[in-house]
PDB file of C-alpha atoms in Angstrom:
ATOM      1  CA  MET A  18     -30.428   5.467  39.318  1.00 39.00           C
ATOM      2  CA  TYR A  19     -34.006   4.180  38.191  1.00 41.00           C
ATOM      3  CA  VAL A  20     -34.137   0.711  37.038  1.00 43.00           C
ATOM      4  CA  THR A  21     -36.630  -0.166  34.526  1.00 45.00           C
ATOM      5  CA  ASP A  22     -36.909  -4.103  34.759  1.00 40.00           C
ATOM      6  CA  PRO A  23     -33.104  -4.927  36.761  1.00 36.00           C
ATOM      7  CA  GLY A  24     -33.326  -8.666  36.062  1.00 37.00           C
ATOM      8  CA  LYS A  25     -33.663  -7.561  32.433  1.00 48.00           C
ATOM      9  CA  ASN A  26     -30.755  -8.148  29.533  1.00 46.00           C
ATOM     10  CA  LEU A  27     -29.314  -5.095  28.972  1.00 49.00           C
ATOM     11  CA  GLU A  28     -28.053  -5.974  25.926  1.00 52.00           C
ATOM     12  CA  ARG A  29     -28.449  -3.125  23.091  1.00 50.00           C
ATOM     13  CA  GLU A  30     -31.396  -2.742  21.755  1.00 46.00           C
ATOM     14  CA  GLU A  31     -31.516  -3.145  17.898  1.00 64.00           C
ATOM     15  CA  ILE A  32     -34.943  -0.451  17.546  1.00 78.00           C
ATOM     16  CA  VAL A  33     -34.169   2.956  17.257  1.00 90.00           C
ATOM     17  CA  ALA A  34     -34.751   5.243  20.140  1.00 95.00           C
ATOM     18  CA  ILE A  35     -34.997   8.473  20.698  1.00 97.00           C
ATOM     19  CA  LEU A  36     -34.100  10.549  23.807  1.00 98.00           C
ATOM     20  CA  VAL A  37     -35.711  12.953  25.455  1.00 98.00           C
ATOM     21  CA  THR A  38     -33.979  14.943  28.190  1.00 98.00           C
ATOM     22  CA  GLY A  39     -36.924  15.918  31.212  1.00 95.00           C
ATOM     23  CA  GLY A  40     -39.069  14.198  29.681  1.00 94.00           C
ATOM     24  CA  ALA A  41     -40.915  13.870  32.732  1.00 92.00           C
ATOM     25  CA  GLY A  42     -41.575  17.196  33.026  1.00 90.00           C
ATOM     26  CA  TYR A  43     -44.476  19.236  31.530  1.00 89.00           C
ATOM     27  CA  ILE A  44     -43.506  20.283  27.759  1.00 91.00           C
ATOM     28  CA  GLY A  45     -41.339  17.222  27.766  1.00 93.00           C
ATOM     29  CA  SER A  46     -43.953  14.383  28.885  1.00 92.00           C
ATOM     30  CA  VAL A  47     -46.906  15.514  26.267  1.00 92.00           C
ATOM     31  CA  THR A  48     -43.990  14.931  23.859  1.00 95.00           C
ATOM     32  CA  VAL A  49     -43.053  11.302  24.529  1.00 95.00           C
ATOM     33  CA  GLU A  50     -46.606  10.340  25.206  1.00 93.00           C
ATOM     34  CA  ARG A  51     -47.239  12.101  21.644  1.00 93.00           C
ATOM     35  CA  LEU A  52     -43.653   9.918  19.979  1.00 95.00           C
ATOM     36  CA  ARG A  53     -45.394   7.073  22.672  1.00 94.00           C
ATOM     37  CA  ALA A  54     -48.660   7.471  20.108  1.00 92.00           C
ATOM     38  CA  LYS A  55     -47.073   7.380  17.290  1.00 94.00           C
ATOM     39  CA  GLY A  56     -45.309   4.500  17.686  1.00 94.00           C
ATOM     40  CA  GLU A  57     -41.656   5.800  18.823  1.00 95.00           C
ATOM     41  CA  GLN A  58     -39.291   4.022  21.198  1.00 96.00           C
ATOM     42  CA  VAL A  59     -38.709   6.668  23.836  1.00 97.00           C
ATOM     43  CA  VAL A  60     -35.748   6.949  26.218  1.00 97.00           C
ATOM     44  CA  VAL A  61     -36.286   9.168  29.543  1.00 97.00           C
ATOM     45  CA  LEU A  62     -33.244  11.779  30.979  1.00 98.00           C
ATOM     46  CA  ASP A  63     -34.780  13.489  33.740  1.00 96.00           C
ATOM     47  CA  ASP A  64     -32.953  13.487  37.443  1.00 95.00           C
ATOM     48  CA  LEU A  65     -36.910  14.378  38.461  1.00 93.00           C
ATOM     49  CA  ALA A  66     -36.026  17.663  40.554  1.00 91.00           C
ATOM     50  CA  ARG A  67     -38.601  19.727  38.996  1.00 87.00           C
ATOM     51  CA  GLY A  68     -39.927  15.975  36.532  1.00 85.00           C
ATOM     52  CA  HIS A  69     -42.172  13.830  38.069  1.00 87.00           C
ATOM     53  CA  ARG A  70     -42.426  10.375  37.051  1.00 89.00           C
ATOM     54  CA  PRO A  71     -46.757   9.585  37.251  1.00 88.00           C
ATOM     55  CA  LEU A  72     -46.302  11.777  33.768  1.00 89.00           C
ATOM     56  CA  LEU A  73     -44.326   8.814  32.259  1.00 91.00           C
ATOM     57  CA  ASP A  74     -45.941   5.286  31.420  1.00 89.00           C
ATOM     58  CA  ASP A  75     -44.127   2.052  32.633  1.00 89.00           C
ATOM     59  CA  ALA A  76     -42.854   1.509  29.284  1.00 91.00           C
ATOM     60  CA  THR A  77     -41.264   4.143  29.028  1.00 94.00           C
ATOM     61  CA  PRO A  78     -37.503   3.291  30.446  1.00 95.00           C
ATOM     62  CA  LEU A  79     -35.876   6.576  32.320  1.00 96.00           C
ATOM     63  CA  TYR A  80     -32.521   6.955  33.722  1.00 97.00           C
ATOM     64  CA  GLN A  81     -32.450   9.531  36.575  1.00 96.00           C
ATOM     65  CA  GLY A  82     -29.654  11.318  36.367  1.00 96.00           C
ATOM     66  CA  LYS A  83     -27.889  14.736  36.068  1.00 96.00           C
ATOM     67  CA  ILE A  84     -27.804  14.983  31.420  1.00 97.00           C
ATOM     68  CA  GLY A  85     -23.749  15.864  32.309  1.00 96.00           C
ATOM     69  CA  ASP A  86     -23.183  12.492  33.507  1.00 97.00           C
ATOM     70  CA  ARG A  87     -20.991  11.034  31.095  1.00 96.00           C
ATOM     71  CA  ALA A  88     -21.117   7.475  31.935  1.00 96.00           C
ATOM     72  CA  LEU A  89     -24.817   7.602  32.652  1.00 97.00           C
ATOM     73  CA  LEU A  90     -24.974   8.632  28.821  1.00 96.00           C
ATOM     74  CA  ALA A  91     -22.342   5.556  27.993  1.00 95.00           C
ATOM     75  CA  ARG A  92     -24.176   3.276  29.399  1.00 96.00           C
ATOM     76  CA  ILE A  93     -28.037   4.556  27.928  1.00 97.00           C
ATOM     77  CA  ALA A  94     -26.536   4.876  24.768  1.00 95.00           C
ATOM     78  CA  CYS A  95     -25.242   1.103  25.246  1.00 94.00           C
ATOM     79  CA  GLU A  96     -28.625   0.021  26.466  1.00 95.00           C
ATOM     80  CA  HIS A  97     -30.376   1.238  23.584  1.00 96.00           C
ATOM     81  CA  LYS A  98     -29.940   2.317  19.649  1.00 95.00           C
ATOM     82  CA  LEU A  99     -29.819   6.432  20.149  1.00 96.00           C
ATOM     83  CA  GLU A 100     -31.437   7.559  16.757  1.00 93.00           C
ATOM     84  CA  SER A 101     -31.620  10.760  17.939  1.00 97.00           C
ATOM     85  CA  CYS A 102     -32.218  14.353  20.931  1.00 98.00           C
ATOM     86  CA  ILE A 103     -34.654  15.884  21.951  1.00 98.00           C
ATOM     87  CA  HIS A 104     -33.454  18.435  24.488  1.00 98.00           C
ATOM     88  CA  PHE A 105     -35.569  19.571  27.027  1.00 96.00           C
ATOM     89  CA  ALA A 106     -33.751  19.442  30.286  1.00 96.00           C
ATOM     90  CA  GLY A 107     -32.498  23.103  31.210  1.00 93.00           C
ATOM     91  CA  LEU A 108     -33.865  25.472  33.994  1.00 93.00           C
ATOM     92  CA  ILE A 109     -36.286  28.179  33.035  1.00 91.00           C
ATOM     93  CA  GLU A 110     -36.968  30.512  35.460  1.00 91.00           C
ATOM     94  CA  VAL A 111     -35.391  33.774  34.418  1.00 93.00           C
ATOM     95  CA  GLY A 112     -36.284  36.138  38.215  1.00 93.00           C
ATOM     96  CA  GLU A 113     -33.905  32.659  39.638  1.00 95.00           C
ATOM     97  CA  SER A 114     -31.572  33.001  36.987  1.00 97.00           C
ATOM     98  CA  VAL A 115     -30.484  36.679  37.786  1.00 97.00           C
ATOM     99  CA  ALA A 116     -30.433  35.674  41.272  1.00 97.00           C
ATOM    100  CA  ASP A 117     -28.027  32.574  41.090  1.00 98.00           C
ATOM    101  CA  PRO A 118     -26.893  32.678  38.007  1.00 97.00           C
ATOM    102  CA  ALA A 119     -23.866  30.401  38.470  1.00 98.00           C
ATOM    103  CA  LYS A 120     -26.694  27.449  39.394  1.00 97.00           C
ATOM    104  CA  TYR A 121     -28.418  28.540  35.458  1.00 97.00           C
ATOM    105  CA  PHE A 122     -24.782  28.245  33.538  1.00 98.00           C
ATOM    106  CA  GLU A 123     -23.942  25.493  35.883  1.00 97.00           C
ATOM    107  CA  ASN A 124     -26.796  23.476  34.667  1.00 96.00           C
ATOM    108  CA  ASN A 125     -27.942  24.553  31.671  1.00 97.00           C
ATOM    109  CA  VAL A 126     -24.438  25.357  30.308  1.00 98.00           C
ATOM    110  CA  ALA A 127     -21.883  23.315  31.923  1.00 98.00           C
ATOM    111  CA  GLN A 128     -23.686  20.352  31.950  1.00 97.00           C
ATOM    112  CA  GLY A 129     -25.197  20.867  28.562  1.00 97.00           C
ATOM    113  CA  ILE A 130     -21.313  20.748  26.663  1.00 98.00           C
ATOM    114  CA  ALA A 131     -20.942  17.236  29.091  1.00 97.00           C
ATOM    115  CA  PHE A 132     -24.130  16.271  27.434  1.00 97.00           C
ATOM    116  CA  MET A 133     -23.739  17.407  23.543  1.00 97.00           C
ATOM    117  CA  THR A 134     -20.113  15.901  24.163  1.00 97.00           C
ATOM    118  CA  ALA A 135     -21.573  12.338  24.813  1.00 97.00           C
ATOM    119  CA  LEU A 136     -24.562  12.787  22.209  1.00 97.00           C
ATOM    120  CA  VAL A 137     -21.212  12.963  19.468  1.00 97.00           C
ATOM    121  CA  GLN A 138     -19.507  10.351  21.442  1.00 95.00           C
ATOM    122  CA  ALA A 139     -22.276   7.802  21.369  1.00 95.00           C
ATOM    123  CA  GLY A 140     -23.140   9.066  17.643  1.00 95.00           C
ATOM    124  CA  VAL A 141     -25.963  10.846  17.631  1.00 97.00           C
ATOM    125  CA  ARG A 142     -26.114  13.699  15.181  1.00 96.00           C
ATOM    126  CA  ARG A 143     -29.911  14.633  15.307  1.00 97.00           C
ATOM    127  CA  VAL A 144     -30.981  17.152  18.032  1.00 98.00           C
ATOM    128  CA  ILE A 145     -34.103  19.005  18.382  1.00 98.00           C
ATOM    129  CA  PHE A 146     -33.026  21.629  21.746  1.00 98.00           C
ATOM    130  CA  SER A 147     -35.365  23.470  23.369  1.00 96.00           C
ATOM    131  CA  SER A 148     -34.539  27.335  23.221  1.00 95.00           C
ATOM    132  CA  THR A 149     -36.100  30.376  24.397  1.00 93.00           C
ATOM    133  CA  ALA A 150     -36.995  33.992  22.787  1.00 90.00           C
ATOM    134  CA  ALA A 151     -35.318  35.322  25.769  1.00 92.00           C
ATOM    135  CA  VAL A 152     -32.363  35.457  23.478  1.00 95.00           C
ATOM    136  CA  TYR A 153     -34.174  37.841  21.746  1.00 93.00           C
ATOM    137  CA  GLY A 154     -33.771  40.013  24.097  1.00 90.00           C
ATOM    138  CA  ASP A 155     -35.576  43.411  24.028  1.00 87.00           C
ATOM    139  CA  PRO A 156     -37.169  43.495  20.227  1.00 83.00           C
ATOM    140  CA  GLU A 157     -36.324  45.487  18.073  1.00 83.00           C
ATOM    141  CA  GLN A 158     -39.442  44.998  15.679  1.00 82.00           C
ATOM    142  CA  ILE A 159     -42.687  43.029  16.523  1.00 85.00           C
ATOM    143  CA  PRO A 160     -43.123  40.761  14.856  1.00 88.00           C
ATOM    144  CA  ILE A 161     -39.786  39.036  16.053  1.00 84.00           C
ATOM    145  CA  GLY A 162     -38.401  37.549  13.368  1.00 83.00           C
ATOM    146  CA  GLU A 163     -35.908  34.736  13.112  1.00 84.00           C
ATOM    147  CA  GLN A 164     -32.617  36.321  12.367  1.00 83.00           C
ATOM    148  CA  SER A 165     -33.218  39.567  15.003  1.00 86.00           C
ATOM    149  CA  ARG A 166     -30.806  41.069  17.053  1.00 87.00           C
ATOM    150  CA  GLN A 167     -30.041  38.229  19.343  1.00 90.00           C
ATOM    151  CA  MET A 168     -29.061  40.035  22.672  1.00 93.00           C
ATOM    152  CA  PRO A 169     -30.453  38.604  26.526  1.00 95.00           C
ATOM    153  CA  LYS A 170     -31.238  40.661  29.467  1.00 94.00           C
ATOM    154  CA  ASN A 171     -31.098  37.271  31.858  1.00 97.00           C
ATOM    155  CA  PRO A 172     -28.417  34.653  32.789  1.00 97.00           C
ATOM    156  CA  TYR A 173     -31.097  32.049  31.365  1.00 97.00           C
ATOM    157  CA  GLY A 174     -31.512  33.825  28.083  1.00 96.00           C
ATOM    158  CA  TRP A 175     -27.808  33.838  27.765  1.00 98.00           C
ATOM    159  CA  SER A 176     -27.612  30.315  29.460  1.00 98.00           C
ATOM    160  CA  LYS A 177     -29.862  29.316  26.141  1.00 97.00           C
ATOM    161  CA  LEU A 178     -27.872  31.120  23.728  1.00 97.00           C
ATOM    162  CA  PHE A 179     -25.103  30.110  24.444  1.00 98.00           C
ATOM    163  CA  MET A 180     -26.154  26.462  24.004  1.00 98.00           C
ATOM    164  CA  GLU A 181     -27.050  27.354  20.437  1.00 97.00           C
ATOM    165  CA  ARG A 182     -23.724  29.034  19.851  1.00 97.00           C
ATOM    166  CA  LEU A 183     -22.177  25.035  20.946  1.00 98.00           C
ATOM    167  CA  LEU A 184     -24.504  24.111  18.808  1.00 98.00           C
ATOM    168  CA  GLU A 185     -23.983  25.921  15.646  1.00 97.00           C
ATOM    169  CA  SER A 186     -20.220  24.722  16.539  1.00 98.00           C
ATOM    170  CA  TYR A 187     -20.445  21.297  17.060  1.00 98.00           C
ATOM    171  CA  ASP A 188     -22.295  21.231  13.906  1.00 98.00           C
ATOM    172  CA  THR A 189     -19.624  22.332  11.524  1.00 97.00           C
ATOM    173  CA  ALA A 190     -16.901  20.435  13.658  1.00 98.00           C
ATOM    174  CA  TYR A 191     -19.295  17.027  14.121  1.00 97.00           C
ATOM    175  CA  GLY A 192     -22.001  16.841  11.701  1.00 97.00           C
ATOM    176  CA  LEU A 193     -24.733  17.354  14.567  1.00 97.00           C
ATOM    177  CA  LYS A 194     -27.680  18.879  13.470  1.00 97.00           C
ATOM    178  CA  PHE A 195     -30.345  20.624  15.421  1.00 97.00           C
ATOM    179  CA  VAL A 196     -33.302  22.649  15.556  1.00 96.00           C
ATOM    180  CA  ALA A 197     -33.893  25.321  18.063  1.00 96.00           C
ATOM    181  CA  LEU A 198     -37.270  25.988  19.619  1.00 94.00           C
ATOM    182  CA  ARG A 199     -37.468  30.024  20.692  1.00 91.00           C
ATOM    183  CA  TYR A 200     -40.956  29.830  22.012  1.00 88.00           C
ATOM    184  CA  PHE A 201     -42.896  32.374  24.457  1.00 81.00           C
ATOM    185  CA  ASN A 202     -45.333  30.488  27.115  1.00 77.00           C
ATOM    186  CA  ALA A 203     -45.775  27.117  26.569  1.00 74.00           C
ATOM    187  CA  ALA A 204     -49.763  26.208  27.563  1.00 68.00           C
ATOM    188  CA  GLY A 205     -51.979  23.457  26.800  1.00 68.00           C
ATOM    189  CA  ALA A 206     -52.576  19.573  28.878  1.00 67.00           C
ATOM    190  CA  THR A 207     -53.711  16.115  27.174  1.00 62.00           C
ATOM    191  CA  GLU A 208     -55.567  14.686  28.998  1.00 61.00           C
ATOM    192  CA  LYS A 209     -53.037  13.052  31.451  1.00 67.00           C
ATOM    193  CA  CYS A 210     -50.388  15.746  31.252  1.00 53.00           C
ATOM    194  CA  GLY A 211     -50.075  19.503  32.106  1.00 57.00           C
ATOM    195  CA  GLU A 212     -48.506  21.734  33.914  1.00 59.00           C
ATOM    196  CA  ARG A 213     -47.550  21.021  37.864  1.00 60.00           C
ATOM    197  CA  HIS A 214     -45.293  23.728  38.780  1.00 57.00           C
ATOM    198  CA  GLU A 215     -45.383  25.175  42.208  1.00 62.00           C
ATOM    199  CA  PRO A 216     -45.096  28.112  42.785  1.00 59.00           C
ATOM    200  CA  GLU A 217     -46.566  28.493  38.812  1.00 58.00           C
ATOM    201  CA  THR A 218     -44.368  30.965  37.196  1.00 60.00           C
ATOM    202  CA  HIS A 219     -45.678  30.987  32.941  1.00 56.00           C
ATOM    203  CA  LEU A 220     -48.204  33.673  32.190  1.00 53.00           C
ATOM    204  CA  ILE A 221     -50.973  31.068  30.998  1.00 56.00           C
ATOM    205  CA  GLN A 222     -51.584  28.470  33.914  1.00 58.00           C
ATOM    206  CA  THR A 223     -52.892  24.924  32.503  1.00 52.00           C
TER     207      THR A 223
END
């Protein structure tokens, strides 16, 4: 467990914060940087399996662990007043998902279910979910419309689509409002944050 200041009195913060999972990754770190620049309070949860601690400034609290660790989520919610969550912590490689689907369903779905349930229990009711255009599979028309038929062709796409369906159910039952970002290949960088993939798998390398 990464602790920013072991001597700090860990009473709940009064200032509301945004929880960013996968915040030490490529898209997550840029998001954290932009939120911090706007004066937002940000808390990061990342297991650092594919993230990089140096992408975060020292003033950003980082909790190192799995999103499915409910005890850890309860601790974060106790130490910070969480307003919302931006969920980037997911495995994203299509080829790897085909070769090892269990890994993707465990990380993206099983742990995702535990995570969303813990968010509801913590009182969080707003989520931005990093999904993917892979939920559409082979598109029936170009450009792809948001209402196009969703039929993934690989475990990665299915894992994301399942979580979208779960979020719809959690909205109906628990009032967990969400937006799903179904992007293709993210590209770009800031002066500090960019891609650090080995091997590189993105179509546009930055």
